[in-house]
PDB file of C-alpha atoms and ligand atoms in Angstrom:
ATOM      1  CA  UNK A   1     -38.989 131.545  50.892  1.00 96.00           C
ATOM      2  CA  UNK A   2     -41.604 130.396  53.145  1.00 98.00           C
ATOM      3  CA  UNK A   3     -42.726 131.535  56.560  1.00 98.00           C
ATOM      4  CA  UNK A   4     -42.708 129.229  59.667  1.00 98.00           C
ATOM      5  CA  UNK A   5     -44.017 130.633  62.914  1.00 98.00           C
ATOM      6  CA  UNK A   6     -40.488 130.486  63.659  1.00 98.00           C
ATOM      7  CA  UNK A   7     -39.385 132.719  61.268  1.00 97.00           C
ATOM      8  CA  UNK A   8     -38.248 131.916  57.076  1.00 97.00           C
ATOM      9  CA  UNK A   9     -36.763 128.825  55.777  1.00 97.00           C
ATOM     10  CA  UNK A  10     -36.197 128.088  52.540  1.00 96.00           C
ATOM     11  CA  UNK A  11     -36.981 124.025  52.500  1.00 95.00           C
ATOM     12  CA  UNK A  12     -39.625 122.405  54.397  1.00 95.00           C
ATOM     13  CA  UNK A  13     -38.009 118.561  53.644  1.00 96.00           C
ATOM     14  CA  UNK A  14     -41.183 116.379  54.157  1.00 98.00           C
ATOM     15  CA  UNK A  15     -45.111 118.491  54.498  1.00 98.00           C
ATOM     16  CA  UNK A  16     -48.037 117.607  55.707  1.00 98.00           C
ATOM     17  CA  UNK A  17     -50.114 120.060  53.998  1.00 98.00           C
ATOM     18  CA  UNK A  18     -53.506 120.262  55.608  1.00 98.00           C
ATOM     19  CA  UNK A  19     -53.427 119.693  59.255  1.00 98.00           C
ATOM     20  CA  UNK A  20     -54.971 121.397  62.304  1.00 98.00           C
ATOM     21  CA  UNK A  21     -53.059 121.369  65.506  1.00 97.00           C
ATOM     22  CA  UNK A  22     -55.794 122.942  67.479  1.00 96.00           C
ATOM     23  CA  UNK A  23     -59.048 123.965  66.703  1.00 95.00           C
ATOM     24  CA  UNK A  24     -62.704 124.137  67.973  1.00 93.00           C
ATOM     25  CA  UNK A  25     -65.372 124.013  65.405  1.00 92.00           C
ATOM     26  CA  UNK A  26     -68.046 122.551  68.616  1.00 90.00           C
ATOM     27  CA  UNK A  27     -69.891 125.462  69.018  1.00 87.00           C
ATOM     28  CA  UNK A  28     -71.550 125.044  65.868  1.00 89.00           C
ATOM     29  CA  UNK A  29     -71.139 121.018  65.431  1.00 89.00           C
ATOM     30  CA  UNK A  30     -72.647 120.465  69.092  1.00 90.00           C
ATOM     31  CA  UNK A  31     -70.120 117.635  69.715  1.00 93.00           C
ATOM     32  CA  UNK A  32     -67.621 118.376  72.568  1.00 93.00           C
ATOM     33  CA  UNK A  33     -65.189 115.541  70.055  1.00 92.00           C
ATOM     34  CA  UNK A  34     -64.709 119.062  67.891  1.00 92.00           C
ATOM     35  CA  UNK A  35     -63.143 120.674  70.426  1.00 93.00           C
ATOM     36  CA  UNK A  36     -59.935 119.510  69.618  1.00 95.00           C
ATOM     37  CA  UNK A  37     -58.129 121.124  72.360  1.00 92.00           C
ATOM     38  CA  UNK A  38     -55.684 117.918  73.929  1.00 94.00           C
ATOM     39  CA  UNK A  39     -52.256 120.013  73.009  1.00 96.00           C
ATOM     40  CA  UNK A  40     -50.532 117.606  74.995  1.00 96.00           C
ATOM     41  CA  UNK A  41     -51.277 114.326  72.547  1.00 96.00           C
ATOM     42  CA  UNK A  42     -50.972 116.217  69.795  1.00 97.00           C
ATOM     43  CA  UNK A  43     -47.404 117.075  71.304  1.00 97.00           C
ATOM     44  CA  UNK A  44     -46.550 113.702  72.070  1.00 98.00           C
ATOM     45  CA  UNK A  45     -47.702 112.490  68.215  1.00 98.00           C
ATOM     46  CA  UNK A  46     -46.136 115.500  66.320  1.00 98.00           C
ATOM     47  CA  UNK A  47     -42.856 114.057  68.781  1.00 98.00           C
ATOM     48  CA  UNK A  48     -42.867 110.695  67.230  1.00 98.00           C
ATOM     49  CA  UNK A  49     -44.132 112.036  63.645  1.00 98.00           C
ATOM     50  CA  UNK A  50     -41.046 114.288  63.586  1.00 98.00           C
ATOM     51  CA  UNK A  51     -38.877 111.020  64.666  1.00 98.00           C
ATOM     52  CA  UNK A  52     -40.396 108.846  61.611  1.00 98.00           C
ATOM     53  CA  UNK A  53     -39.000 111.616  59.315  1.00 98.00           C
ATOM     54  CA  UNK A  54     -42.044 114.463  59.098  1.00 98.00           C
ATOM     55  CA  UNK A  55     -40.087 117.400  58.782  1.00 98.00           C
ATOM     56  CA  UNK A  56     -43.024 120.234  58.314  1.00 98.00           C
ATOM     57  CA  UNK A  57     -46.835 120.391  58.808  1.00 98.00           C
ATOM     58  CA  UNK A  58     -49.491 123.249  57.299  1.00 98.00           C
ATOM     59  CA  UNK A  59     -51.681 124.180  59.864  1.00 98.00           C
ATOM     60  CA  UNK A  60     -54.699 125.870  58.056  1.00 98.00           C
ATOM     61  CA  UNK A  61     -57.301 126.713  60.973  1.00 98.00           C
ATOM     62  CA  UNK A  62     -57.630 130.242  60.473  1.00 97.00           C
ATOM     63  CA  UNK A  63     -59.988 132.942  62.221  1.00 97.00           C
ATOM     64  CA  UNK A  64     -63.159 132.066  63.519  1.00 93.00           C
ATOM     65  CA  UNK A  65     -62.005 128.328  64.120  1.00 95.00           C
ATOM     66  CA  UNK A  66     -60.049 129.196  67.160  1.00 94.00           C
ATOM     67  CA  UNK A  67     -56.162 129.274  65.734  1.00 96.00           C
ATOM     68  CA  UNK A  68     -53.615 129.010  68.645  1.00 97.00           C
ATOM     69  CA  UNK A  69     -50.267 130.558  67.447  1.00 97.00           C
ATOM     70  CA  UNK A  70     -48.852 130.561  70.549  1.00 97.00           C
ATOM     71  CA  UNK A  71     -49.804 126.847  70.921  1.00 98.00           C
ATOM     72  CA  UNK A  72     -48.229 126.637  67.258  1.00 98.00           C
ATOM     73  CA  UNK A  73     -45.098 128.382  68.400  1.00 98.00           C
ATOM     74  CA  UNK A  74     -44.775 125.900  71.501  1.00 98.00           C
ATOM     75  CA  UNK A  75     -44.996 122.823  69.559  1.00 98.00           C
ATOM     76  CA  UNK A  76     -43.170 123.710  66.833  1.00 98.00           C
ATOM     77  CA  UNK A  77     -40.408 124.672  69.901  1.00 98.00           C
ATOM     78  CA  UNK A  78     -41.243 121.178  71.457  1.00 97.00           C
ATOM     79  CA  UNK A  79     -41.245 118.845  68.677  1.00 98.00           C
ATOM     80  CA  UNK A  80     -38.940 120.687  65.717  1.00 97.00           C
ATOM     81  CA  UNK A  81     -40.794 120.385  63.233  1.00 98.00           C
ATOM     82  CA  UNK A  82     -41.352 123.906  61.142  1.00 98.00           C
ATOM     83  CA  UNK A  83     -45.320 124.969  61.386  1.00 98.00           C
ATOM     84  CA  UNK A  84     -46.801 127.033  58.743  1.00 98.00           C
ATOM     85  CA  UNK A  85     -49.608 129.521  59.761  1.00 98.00           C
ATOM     86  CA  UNK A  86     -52.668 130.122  57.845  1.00 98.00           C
ATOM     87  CA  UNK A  87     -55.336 133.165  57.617  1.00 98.00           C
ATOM     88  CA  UNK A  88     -58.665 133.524  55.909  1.00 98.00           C
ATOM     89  CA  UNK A  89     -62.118 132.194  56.861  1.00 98.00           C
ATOM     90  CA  UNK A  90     -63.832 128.768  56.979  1.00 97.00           C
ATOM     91  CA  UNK A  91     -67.490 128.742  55.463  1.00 97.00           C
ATOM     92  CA  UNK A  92     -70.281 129.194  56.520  1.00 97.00           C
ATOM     93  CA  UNK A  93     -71.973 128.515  59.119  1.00 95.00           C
ATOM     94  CA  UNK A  94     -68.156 129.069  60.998  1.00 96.00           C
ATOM     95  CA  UNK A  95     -67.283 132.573  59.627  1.00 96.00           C
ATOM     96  CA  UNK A  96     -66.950 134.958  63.012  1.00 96.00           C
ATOM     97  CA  UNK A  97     -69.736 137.815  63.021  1.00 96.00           C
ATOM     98  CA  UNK A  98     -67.413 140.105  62.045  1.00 97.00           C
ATOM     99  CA  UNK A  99     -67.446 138.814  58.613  1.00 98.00           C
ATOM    100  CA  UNK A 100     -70.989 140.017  57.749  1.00 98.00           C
ATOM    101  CA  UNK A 101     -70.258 143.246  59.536  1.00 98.00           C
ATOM    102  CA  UNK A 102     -67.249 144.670  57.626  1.00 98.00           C
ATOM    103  CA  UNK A 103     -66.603 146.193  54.281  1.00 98.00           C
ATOM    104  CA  UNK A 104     -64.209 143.538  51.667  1.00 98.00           C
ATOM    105  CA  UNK A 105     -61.595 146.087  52.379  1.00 98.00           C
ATOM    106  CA  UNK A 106     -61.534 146.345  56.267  1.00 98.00           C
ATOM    107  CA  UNK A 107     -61.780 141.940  56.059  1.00 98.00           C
ATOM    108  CA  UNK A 108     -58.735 141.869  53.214  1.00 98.00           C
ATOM    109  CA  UNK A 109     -56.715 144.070  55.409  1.00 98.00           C
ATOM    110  CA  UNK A 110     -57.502 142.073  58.132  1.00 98.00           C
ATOM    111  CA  UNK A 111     -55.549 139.575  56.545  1.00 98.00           C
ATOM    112  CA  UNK A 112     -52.752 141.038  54.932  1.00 98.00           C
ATOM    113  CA  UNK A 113     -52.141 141.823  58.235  1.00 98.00           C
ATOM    114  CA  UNK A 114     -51.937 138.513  59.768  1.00 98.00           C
ATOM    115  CA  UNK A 115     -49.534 138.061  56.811  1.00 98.00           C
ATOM    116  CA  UNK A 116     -46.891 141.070  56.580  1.00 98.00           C
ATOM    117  CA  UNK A 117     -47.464 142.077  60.629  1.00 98.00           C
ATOM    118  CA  UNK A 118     -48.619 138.907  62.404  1.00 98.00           C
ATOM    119  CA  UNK A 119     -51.791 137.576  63.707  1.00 98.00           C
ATOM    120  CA  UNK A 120     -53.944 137.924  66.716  1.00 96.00           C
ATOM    121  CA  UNK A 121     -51.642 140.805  68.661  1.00 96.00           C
ATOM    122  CA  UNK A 122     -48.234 138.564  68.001  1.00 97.00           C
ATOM    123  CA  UNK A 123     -45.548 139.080  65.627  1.00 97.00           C
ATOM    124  CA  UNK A 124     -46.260 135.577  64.329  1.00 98.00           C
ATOM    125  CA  UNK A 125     -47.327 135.764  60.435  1.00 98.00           C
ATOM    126  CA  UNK A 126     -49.344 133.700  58.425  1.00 98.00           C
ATOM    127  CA  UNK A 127     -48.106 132.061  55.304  1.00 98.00           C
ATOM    128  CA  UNK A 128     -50.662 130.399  53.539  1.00 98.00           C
ATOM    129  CA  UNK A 129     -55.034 131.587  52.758  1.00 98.00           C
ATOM    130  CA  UNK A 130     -56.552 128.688  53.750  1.00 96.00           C
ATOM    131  CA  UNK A 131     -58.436 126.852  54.744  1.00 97.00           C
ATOM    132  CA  UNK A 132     -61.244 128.834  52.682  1.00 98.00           C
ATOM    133  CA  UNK A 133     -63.875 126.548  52.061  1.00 98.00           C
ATOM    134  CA  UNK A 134     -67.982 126.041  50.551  1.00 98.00           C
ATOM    135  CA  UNK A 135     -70.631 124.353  51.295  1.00 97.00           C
ATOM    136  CA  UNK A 136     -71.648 121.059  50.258  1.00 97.00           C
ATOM    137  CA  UNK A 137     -72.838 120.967  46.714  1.00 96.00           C
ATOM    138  CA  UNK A 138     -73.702 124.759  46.781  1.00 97.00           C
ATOM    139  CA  UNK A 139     -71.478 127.857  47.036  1.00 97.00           C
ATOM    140  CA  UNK A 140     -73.683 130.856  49.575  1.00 98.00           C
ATOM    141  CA  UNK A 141     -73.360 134.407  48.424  1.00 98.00           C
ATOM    142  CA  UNK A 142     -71.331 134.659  51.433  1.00 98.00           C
ATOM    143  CA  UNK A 143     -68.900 132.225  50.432  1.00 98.00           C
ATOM    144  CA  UNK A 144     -68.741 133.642  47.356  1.00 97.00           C
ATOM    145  CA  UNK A 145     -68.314 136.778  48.848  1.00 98.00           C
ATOM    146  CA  UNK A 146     -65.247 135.302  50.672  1.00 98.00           C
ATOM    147  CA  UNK A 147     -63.523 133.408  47.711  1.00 98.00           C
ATOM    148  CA  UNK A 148     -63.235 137.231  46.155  1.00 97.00           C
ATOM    149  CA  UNK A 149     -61.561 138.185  49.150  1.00 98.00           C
ATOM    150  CA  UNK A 150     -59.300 135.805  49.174  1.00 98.00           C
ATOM    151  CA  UNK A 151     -58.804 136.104  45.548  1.00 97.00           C
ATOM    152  CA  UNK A 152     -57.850 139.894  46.366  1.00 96.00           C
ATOM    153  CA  UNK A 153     -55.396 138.831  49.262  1.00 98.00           C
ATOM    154  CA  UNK A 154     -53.356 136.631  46.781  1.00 98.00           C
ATOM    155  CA  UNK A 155     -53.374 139.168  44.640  1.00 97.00           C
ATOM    156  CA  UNK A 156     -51.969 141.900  47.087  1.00 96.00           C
ATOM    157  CA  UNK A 157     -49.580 139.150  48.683  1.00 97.00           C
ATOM    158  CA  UNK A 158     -48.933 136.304  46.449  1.00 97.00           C
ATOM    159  CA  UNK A 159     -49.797 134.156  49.228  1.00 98.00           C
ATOM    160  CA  UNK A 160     -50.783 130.260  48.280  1.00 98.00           C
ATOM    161  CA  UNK A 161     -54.692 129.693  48.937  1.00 98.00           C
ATOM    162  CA  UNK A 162     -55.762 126.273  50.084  1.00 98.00           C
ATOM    163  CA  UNK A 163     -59.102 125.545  49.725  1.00 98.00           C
ATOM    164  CA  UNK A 164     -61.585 123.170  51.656  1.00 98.00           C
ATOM    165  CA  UNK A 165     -64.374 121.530  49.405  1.00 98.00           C
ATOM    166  CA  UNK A 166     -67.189 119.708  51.726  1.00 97.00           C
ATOM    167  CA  UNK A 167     -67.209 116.179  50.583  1.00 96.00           C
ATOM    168  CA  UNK A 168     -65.106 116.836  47.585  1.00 96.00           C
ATOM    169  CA  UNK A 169     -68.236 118.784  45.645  1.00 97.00           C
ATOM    170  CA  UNK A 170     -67.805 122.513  44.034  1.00 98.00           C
ATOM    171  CA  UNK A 171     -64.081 122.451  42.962  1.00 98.00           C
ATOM    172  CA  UNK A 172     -64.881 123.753  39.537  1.00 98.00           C
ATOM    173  CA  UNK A 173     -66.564 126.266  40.858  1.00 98.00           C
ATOM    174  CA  UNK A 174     -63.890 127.588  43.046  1.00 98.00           C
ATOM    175  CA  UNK A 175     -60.968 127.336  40.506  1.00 98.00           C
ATOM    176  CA  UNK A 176     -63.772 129.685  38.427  1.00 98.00           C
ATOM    177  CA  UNK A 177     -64.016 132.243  41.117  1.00 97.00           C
ATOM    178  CA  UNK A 178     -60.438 132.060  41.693  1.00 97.00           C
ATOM    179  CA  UNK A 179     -59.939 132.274  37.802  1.00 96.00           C
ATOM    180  CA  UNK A 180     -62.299 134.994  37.608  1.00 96.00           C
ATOM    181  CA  UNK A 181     -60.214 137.168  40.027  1.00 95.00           C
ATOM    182  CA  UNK A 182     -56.997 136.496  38.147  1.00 96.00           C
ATOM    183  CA  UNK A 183     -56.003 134.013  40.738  1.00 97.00           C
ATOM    184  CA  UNK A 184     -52.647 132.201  39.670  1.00 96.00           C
ATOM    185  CA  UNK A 185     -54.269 128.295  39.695  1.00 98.00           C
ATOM    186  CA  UNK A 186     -50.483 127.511  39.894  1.00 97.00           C
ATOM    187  CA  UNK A 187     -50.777 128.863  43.862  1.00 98.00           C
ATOM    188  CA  UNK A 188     -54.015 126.849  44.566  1.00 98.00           C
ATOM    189  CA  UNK A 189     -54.501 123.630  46.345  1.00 98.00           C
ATOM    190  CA  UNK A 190     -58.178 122.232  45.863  1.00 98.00           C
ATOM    191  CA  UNK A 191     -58.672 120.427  49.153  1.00 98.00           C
ATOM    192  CA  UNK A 192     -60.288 117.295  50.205  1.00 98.00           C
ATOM    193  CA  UNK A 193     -60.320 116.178  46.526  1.00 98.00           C
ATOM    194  CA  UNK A 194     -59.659 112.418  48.364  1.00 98.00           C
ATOM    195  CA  UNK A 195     -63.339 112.623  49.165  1.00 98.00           C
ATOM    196  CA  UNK A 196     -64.767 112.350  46.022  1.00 97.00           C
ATOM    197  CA  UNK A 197     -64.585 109.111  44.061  1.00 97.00           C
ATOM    198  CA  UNK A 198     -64.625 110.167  40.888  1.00 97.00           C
ATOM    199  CA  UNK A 199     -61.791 109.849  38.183  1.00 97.00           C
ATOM    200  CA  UNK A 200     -63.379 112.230  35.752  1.00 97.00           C
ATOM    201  CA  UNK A 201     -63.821 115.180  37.946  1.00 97.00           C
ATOM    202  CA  UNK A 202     -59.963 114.710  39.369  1.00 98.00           C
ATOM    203  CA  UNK A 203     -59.015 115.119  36.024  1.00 98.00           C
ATOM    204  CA  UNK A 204     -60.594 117.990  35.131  1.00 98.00           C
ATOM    205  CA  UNK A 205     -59.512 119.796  38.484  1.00 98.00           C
ATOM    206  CA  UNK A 206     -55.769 118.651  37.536  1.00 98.00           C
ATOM    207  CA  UNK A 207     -56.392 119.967  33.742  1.00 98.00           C
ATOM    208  CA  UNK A 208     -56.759 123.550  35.384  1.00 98.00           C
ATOM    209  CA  UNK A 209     -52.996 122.818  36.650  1.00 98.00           C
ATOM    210  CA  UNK A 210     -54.035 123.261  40.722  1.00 98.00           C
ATOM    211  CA  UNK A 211     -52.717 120.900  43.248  1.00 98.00           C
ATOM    212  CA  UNK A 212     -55.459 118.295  44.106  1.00 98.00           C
ATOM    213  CA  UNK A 213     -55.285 117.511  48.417  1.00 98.00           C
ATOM    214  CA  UNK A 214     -55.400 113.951  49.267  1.00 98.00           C
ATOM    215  CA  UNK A 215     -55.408 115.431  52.276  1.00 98.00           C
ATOM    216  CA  UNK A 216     -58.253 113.114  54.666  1.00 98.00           C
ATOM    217  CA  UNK A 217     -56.225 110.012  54.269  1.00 98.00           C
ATOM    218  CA  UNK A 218     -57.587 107.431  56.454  1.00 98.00           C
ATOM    219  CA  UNK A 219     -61.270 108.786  57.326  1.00 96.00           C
ATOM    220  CA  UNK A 220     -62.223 105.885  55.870  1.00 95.00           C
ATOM    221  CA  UNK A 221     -65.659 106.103  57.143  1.00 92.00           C
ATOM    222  CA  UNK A 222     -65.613 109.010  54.394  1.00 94.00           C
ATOM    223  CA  UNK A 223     -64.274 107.045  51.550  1.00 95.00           C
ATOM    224  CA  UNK A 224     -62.491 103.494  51.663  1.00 97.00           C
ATOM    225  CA  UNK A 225     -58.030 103.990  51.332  1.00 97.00           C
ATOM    226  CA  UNK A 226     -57.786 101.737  48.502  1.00 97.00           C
ATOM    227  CA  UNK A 227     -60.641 104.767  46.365  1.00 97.00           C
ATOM    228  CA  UNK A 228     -57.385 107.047  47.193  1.00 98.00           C
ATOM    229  CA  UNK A 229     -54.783 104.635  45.817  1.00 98.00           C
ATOM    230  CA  UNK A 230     -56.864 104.130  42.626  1.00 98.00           C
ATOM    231  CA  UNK A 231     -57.452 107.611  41.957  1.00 98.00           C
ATOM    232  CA  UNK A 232     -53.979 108.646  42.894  1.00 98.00           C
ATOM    233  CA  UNK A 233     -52.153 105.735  40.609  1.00 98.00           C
ATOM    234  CA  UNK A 234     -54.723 107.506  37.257  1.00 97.00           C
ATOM    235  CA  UNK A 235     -53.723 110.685  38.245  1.00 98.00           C
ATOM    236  CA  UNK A 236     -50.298 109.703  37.940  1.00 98.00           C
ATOM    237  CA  UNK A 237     -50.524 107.700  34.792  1.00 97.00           C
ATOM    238  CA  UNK A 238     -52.264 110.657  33.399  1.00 97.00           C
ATOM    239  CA  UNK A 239     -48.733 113.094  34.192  1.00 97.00           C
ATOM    240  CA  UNK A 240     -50.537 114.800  36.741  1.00 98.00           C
ATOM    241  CA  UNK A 241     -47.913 113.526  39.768  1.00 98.00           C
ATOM    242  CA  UNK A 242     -46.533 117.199  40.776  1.00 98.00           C
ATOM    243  CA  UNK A 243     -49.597 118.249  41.324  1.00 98.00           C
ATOM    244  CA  UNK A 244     -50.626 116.046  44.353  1.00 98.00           C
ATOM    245  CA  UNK A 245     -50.277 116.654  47.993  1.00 98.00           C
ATOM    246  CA  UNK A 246     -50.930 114.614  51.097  1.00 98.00           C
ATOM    247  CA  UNK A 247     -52.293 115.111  54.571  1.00 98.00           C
ATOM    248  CA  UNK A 248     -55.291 113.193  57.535  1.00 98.00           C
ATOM    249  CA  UNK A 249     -57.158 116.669  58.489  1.00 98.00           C
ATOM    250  CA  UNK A 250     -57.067 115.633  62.124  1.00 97.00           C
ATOM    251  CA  UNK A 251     -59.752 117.220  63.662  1.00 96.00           C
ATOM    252  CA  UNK A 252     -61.595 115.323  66.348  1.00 95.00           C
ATOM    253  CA  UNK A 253     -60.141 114.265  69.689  1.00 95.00           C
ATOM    254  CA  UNK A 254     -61.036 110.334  68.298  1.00 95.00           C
ATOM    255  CA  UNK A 255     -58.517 110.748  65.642  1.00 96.00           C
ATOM    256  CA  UNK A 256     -55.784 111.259  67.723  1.00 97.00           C
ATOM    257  CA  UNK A 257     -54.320 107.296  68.850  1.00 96.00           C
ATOM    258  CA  UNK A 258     -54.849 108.042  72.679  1.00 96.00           C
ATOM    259  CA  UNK A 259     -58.706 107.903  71.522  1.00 96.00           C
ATOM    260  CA  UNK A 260     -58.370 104.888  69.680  1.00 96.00           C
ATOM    261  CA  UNK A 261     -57.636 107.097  66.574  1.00 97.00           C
ATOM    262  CA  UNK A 262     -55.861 106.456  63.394  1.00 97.00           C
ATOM    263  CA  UNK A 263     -53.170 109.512  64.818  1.00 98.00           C
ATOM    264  CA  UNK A 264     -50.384 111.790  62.891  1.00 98.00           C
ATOM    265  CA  UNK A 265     -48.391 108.906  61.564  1.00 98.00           C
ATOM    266  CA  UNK A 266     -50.801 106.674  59.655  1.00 98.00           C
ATOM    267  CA  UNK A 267     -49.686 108.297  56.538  1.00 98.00           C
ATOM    268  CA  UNK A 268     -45.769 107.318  57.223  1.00 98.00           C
ATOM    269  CA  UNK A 269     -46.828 103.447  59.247  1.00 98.00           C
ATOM    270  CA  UNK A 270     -49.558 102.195  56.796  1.00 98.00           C
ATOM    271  CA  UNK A 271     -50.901 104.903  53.589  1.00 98.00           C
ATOM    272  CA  UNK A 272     -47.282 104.808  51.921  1.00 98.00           C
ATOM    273  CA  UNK A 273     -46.571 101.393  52.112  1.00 98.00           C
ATOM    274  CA  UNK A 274     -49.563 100.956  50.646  1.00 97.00           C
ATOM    275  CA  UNK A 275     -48.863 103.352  47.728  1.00 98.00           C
ATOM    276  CA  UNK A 276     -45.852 101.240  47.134  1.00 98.00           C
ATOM    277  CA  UNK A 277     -47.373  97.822  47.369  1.00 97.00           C
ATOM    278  CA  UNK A 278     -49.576  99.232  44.603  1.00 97.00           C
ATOM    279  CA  UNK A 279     -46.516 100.081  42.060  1.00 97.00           C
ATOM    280  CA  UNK A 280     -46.256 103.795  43.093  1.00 98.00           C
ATOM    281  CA  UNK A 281     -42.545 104.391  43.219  1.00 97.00           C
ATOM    282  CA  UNK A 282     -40.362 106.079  45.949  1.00 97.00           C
ATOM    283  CA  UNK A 283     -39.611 108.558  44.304  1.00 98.00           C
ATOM    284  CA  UNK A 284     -42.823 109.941  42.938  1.00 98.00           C
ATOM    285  CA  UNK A 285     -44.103 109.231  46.610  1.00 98.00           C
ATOM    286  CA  UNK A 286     -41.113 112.157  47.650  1.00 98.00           C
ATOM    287  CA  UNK A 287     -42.953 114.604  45.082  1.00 98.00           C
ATOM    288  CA  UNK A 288     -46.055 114.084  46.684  1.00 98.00           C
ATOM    289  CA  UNK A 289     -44.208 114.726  50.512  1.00 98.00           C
ATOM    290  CA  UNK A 290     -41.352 117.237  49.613  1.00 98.00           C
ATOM    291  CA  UNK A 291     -40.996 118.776  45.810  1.00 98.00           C
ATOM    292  CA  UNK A 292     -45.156 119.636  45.380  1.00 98.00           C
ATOM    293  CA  UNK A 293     -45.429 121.038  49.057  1.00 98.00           C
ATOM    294  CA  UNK A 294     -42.673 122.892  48.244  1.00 98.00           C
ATOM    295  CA  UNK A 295     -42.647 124.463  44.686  1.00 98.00           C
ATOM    296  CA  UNK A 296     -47.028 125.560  45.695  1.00 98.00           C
ATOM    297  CA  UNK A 297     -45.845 126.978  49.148  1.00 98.00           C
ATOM    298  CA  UNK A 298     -42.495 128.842  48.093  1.00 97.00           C
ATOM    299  CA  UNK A 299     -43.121 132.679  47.393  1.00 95.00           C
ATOM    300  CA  UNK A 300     -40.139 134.694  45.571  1.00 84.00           C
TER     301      UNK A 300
HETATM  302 ZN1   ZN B 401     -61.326 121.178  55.638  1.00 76.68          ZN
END
């Protein structure tokens, strides 16, 4: 079972697991391109995305980065594809003031609520903990802090937790937090894994049996496509194919294609068939899109 803003479905056919549809991280970044606010492109894209055979996206802004459900309920409406709804906290410097203010218990409440009553005054419930995230090459106290609290959440709700790692750096340390908290690594999605070019780490991250997000496809700025391919093609010599996932993390006005953008469908129009001109098959290229989203988001 899995909750859409639209209510339970059982299958989500093909996921997108780390998108935003909305969100507005400019206050702190000081660049009015983070206030990704054009609903109306995003409609139109999410339109054609659904048409190329996108059945389901994972939205994981959460509170503090200015989550729209009702914008989330409206597209979802609009374009038919199922939206899944995430809680939690960023990092910092994006947690709300709140955060620093209130006990671990008032915060985890806070979001077993958004979970088992529905978020911001609706009747809309998140699905997923994400996206929970640290800092570049260090972990604060206060993200720390947060990881526990998420730990707790999963443990109260059995809810998947997706994580966001800056630049790919401090997985390990995450899956030990979440490991320290008796977190099942089985329910945990490392994110942004895509950004760090480096086989060894991968492997160890995948040896802890979490999913691994390949989930900033085509920032290449970031890290080159073809760094992906190779990583993903080891990972999948090594038997680690069920545990990869795919996504762009669209999250700047210029990614969208009315900005001259790389927009929602570069994973369907150019990413796969590159995965297949490199010898991945079809059908691992389905786990990646349909059986992995599913078996980490589905909740008994
Ligand atoms: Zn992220």
């Amino acid at each position: 079972m899995i909750t859409t803003v639209k209510g339970k479905v059982k299958r989500l056919g093909k996921t997108y697991i780390h998108e935003h549809i909305k969100l507005d991280l400019s206050g702190h970044k000081k660049d009015p391109d983070t206030n990704y606010n054009d609903t109306n492109e995003v409609m139109l894209e999410l339109k054609e995305l659904k048409k190329k055979g996108i059945d389901s996206i994972v939205e994981v802004t959460n509170r503090g980065m200015g989550r729209d459900v009702l914008i989330m309920v409206e597209l979802a409406e609009r374009t038919g594809l199922n939206i899944i709804a995430s809680t939690g906290f960023y990092k910092e410097p994006f947690l709300p003031q709140y955060f620093y203010q209130l006990s671990d218990k008032e915060l985890s409440n806070m979001l077993i609520k958004d979970i088992e009553e529905g978020m911001d005054g609706t009747h809309i419930k998140a699905h997923v903990l994400g996206e929970v995230g640290t800092s570049h090459n260090r972990i604060t106290d206060t993200e720390r802090r947060l990881f526990y609290i998420i730990g707790n959440v999963h443990l109260n709700t059995g809810r998947p937790i997706f994580t966001h790692t800056t630049l790919g750096t401090m997985a390990l340390e995450q899956i030990q937090i979440l490991e320290e908290r008796n977190v099942d690594l089985e329910k945990v999605l490392i994110g942004h894994m895509d950004l760090n070019y480096n086989m060894e780490y991968h492997l160890r991250v995948a040896d802890k049996g979490c999913y691994l997000g390949f989930d900033t496809i085509g920032k290449i700025n970031y890290q080159p496509d073809e760094n992906r391919i190779q990583l993903i093609k080891e990972l999948v010599a090594r038997g680690h194919e069920n545990q990869i996932v795919l996504s762009l993390d669209l999250t700047r006005k210029s990614h969208l294609k009315k900005y001259k953008g790389i927009g929602y469908s570069y994973i369907v129009d150019k990413f796969i068939p590159l995965l297949i001109e490199s010898g991945i098959k079809e059908e691992t290229i389905s786990k990646f899109l349909v059986d992995n989203p599913n078996r980490l988001l589905n909740i008994s």
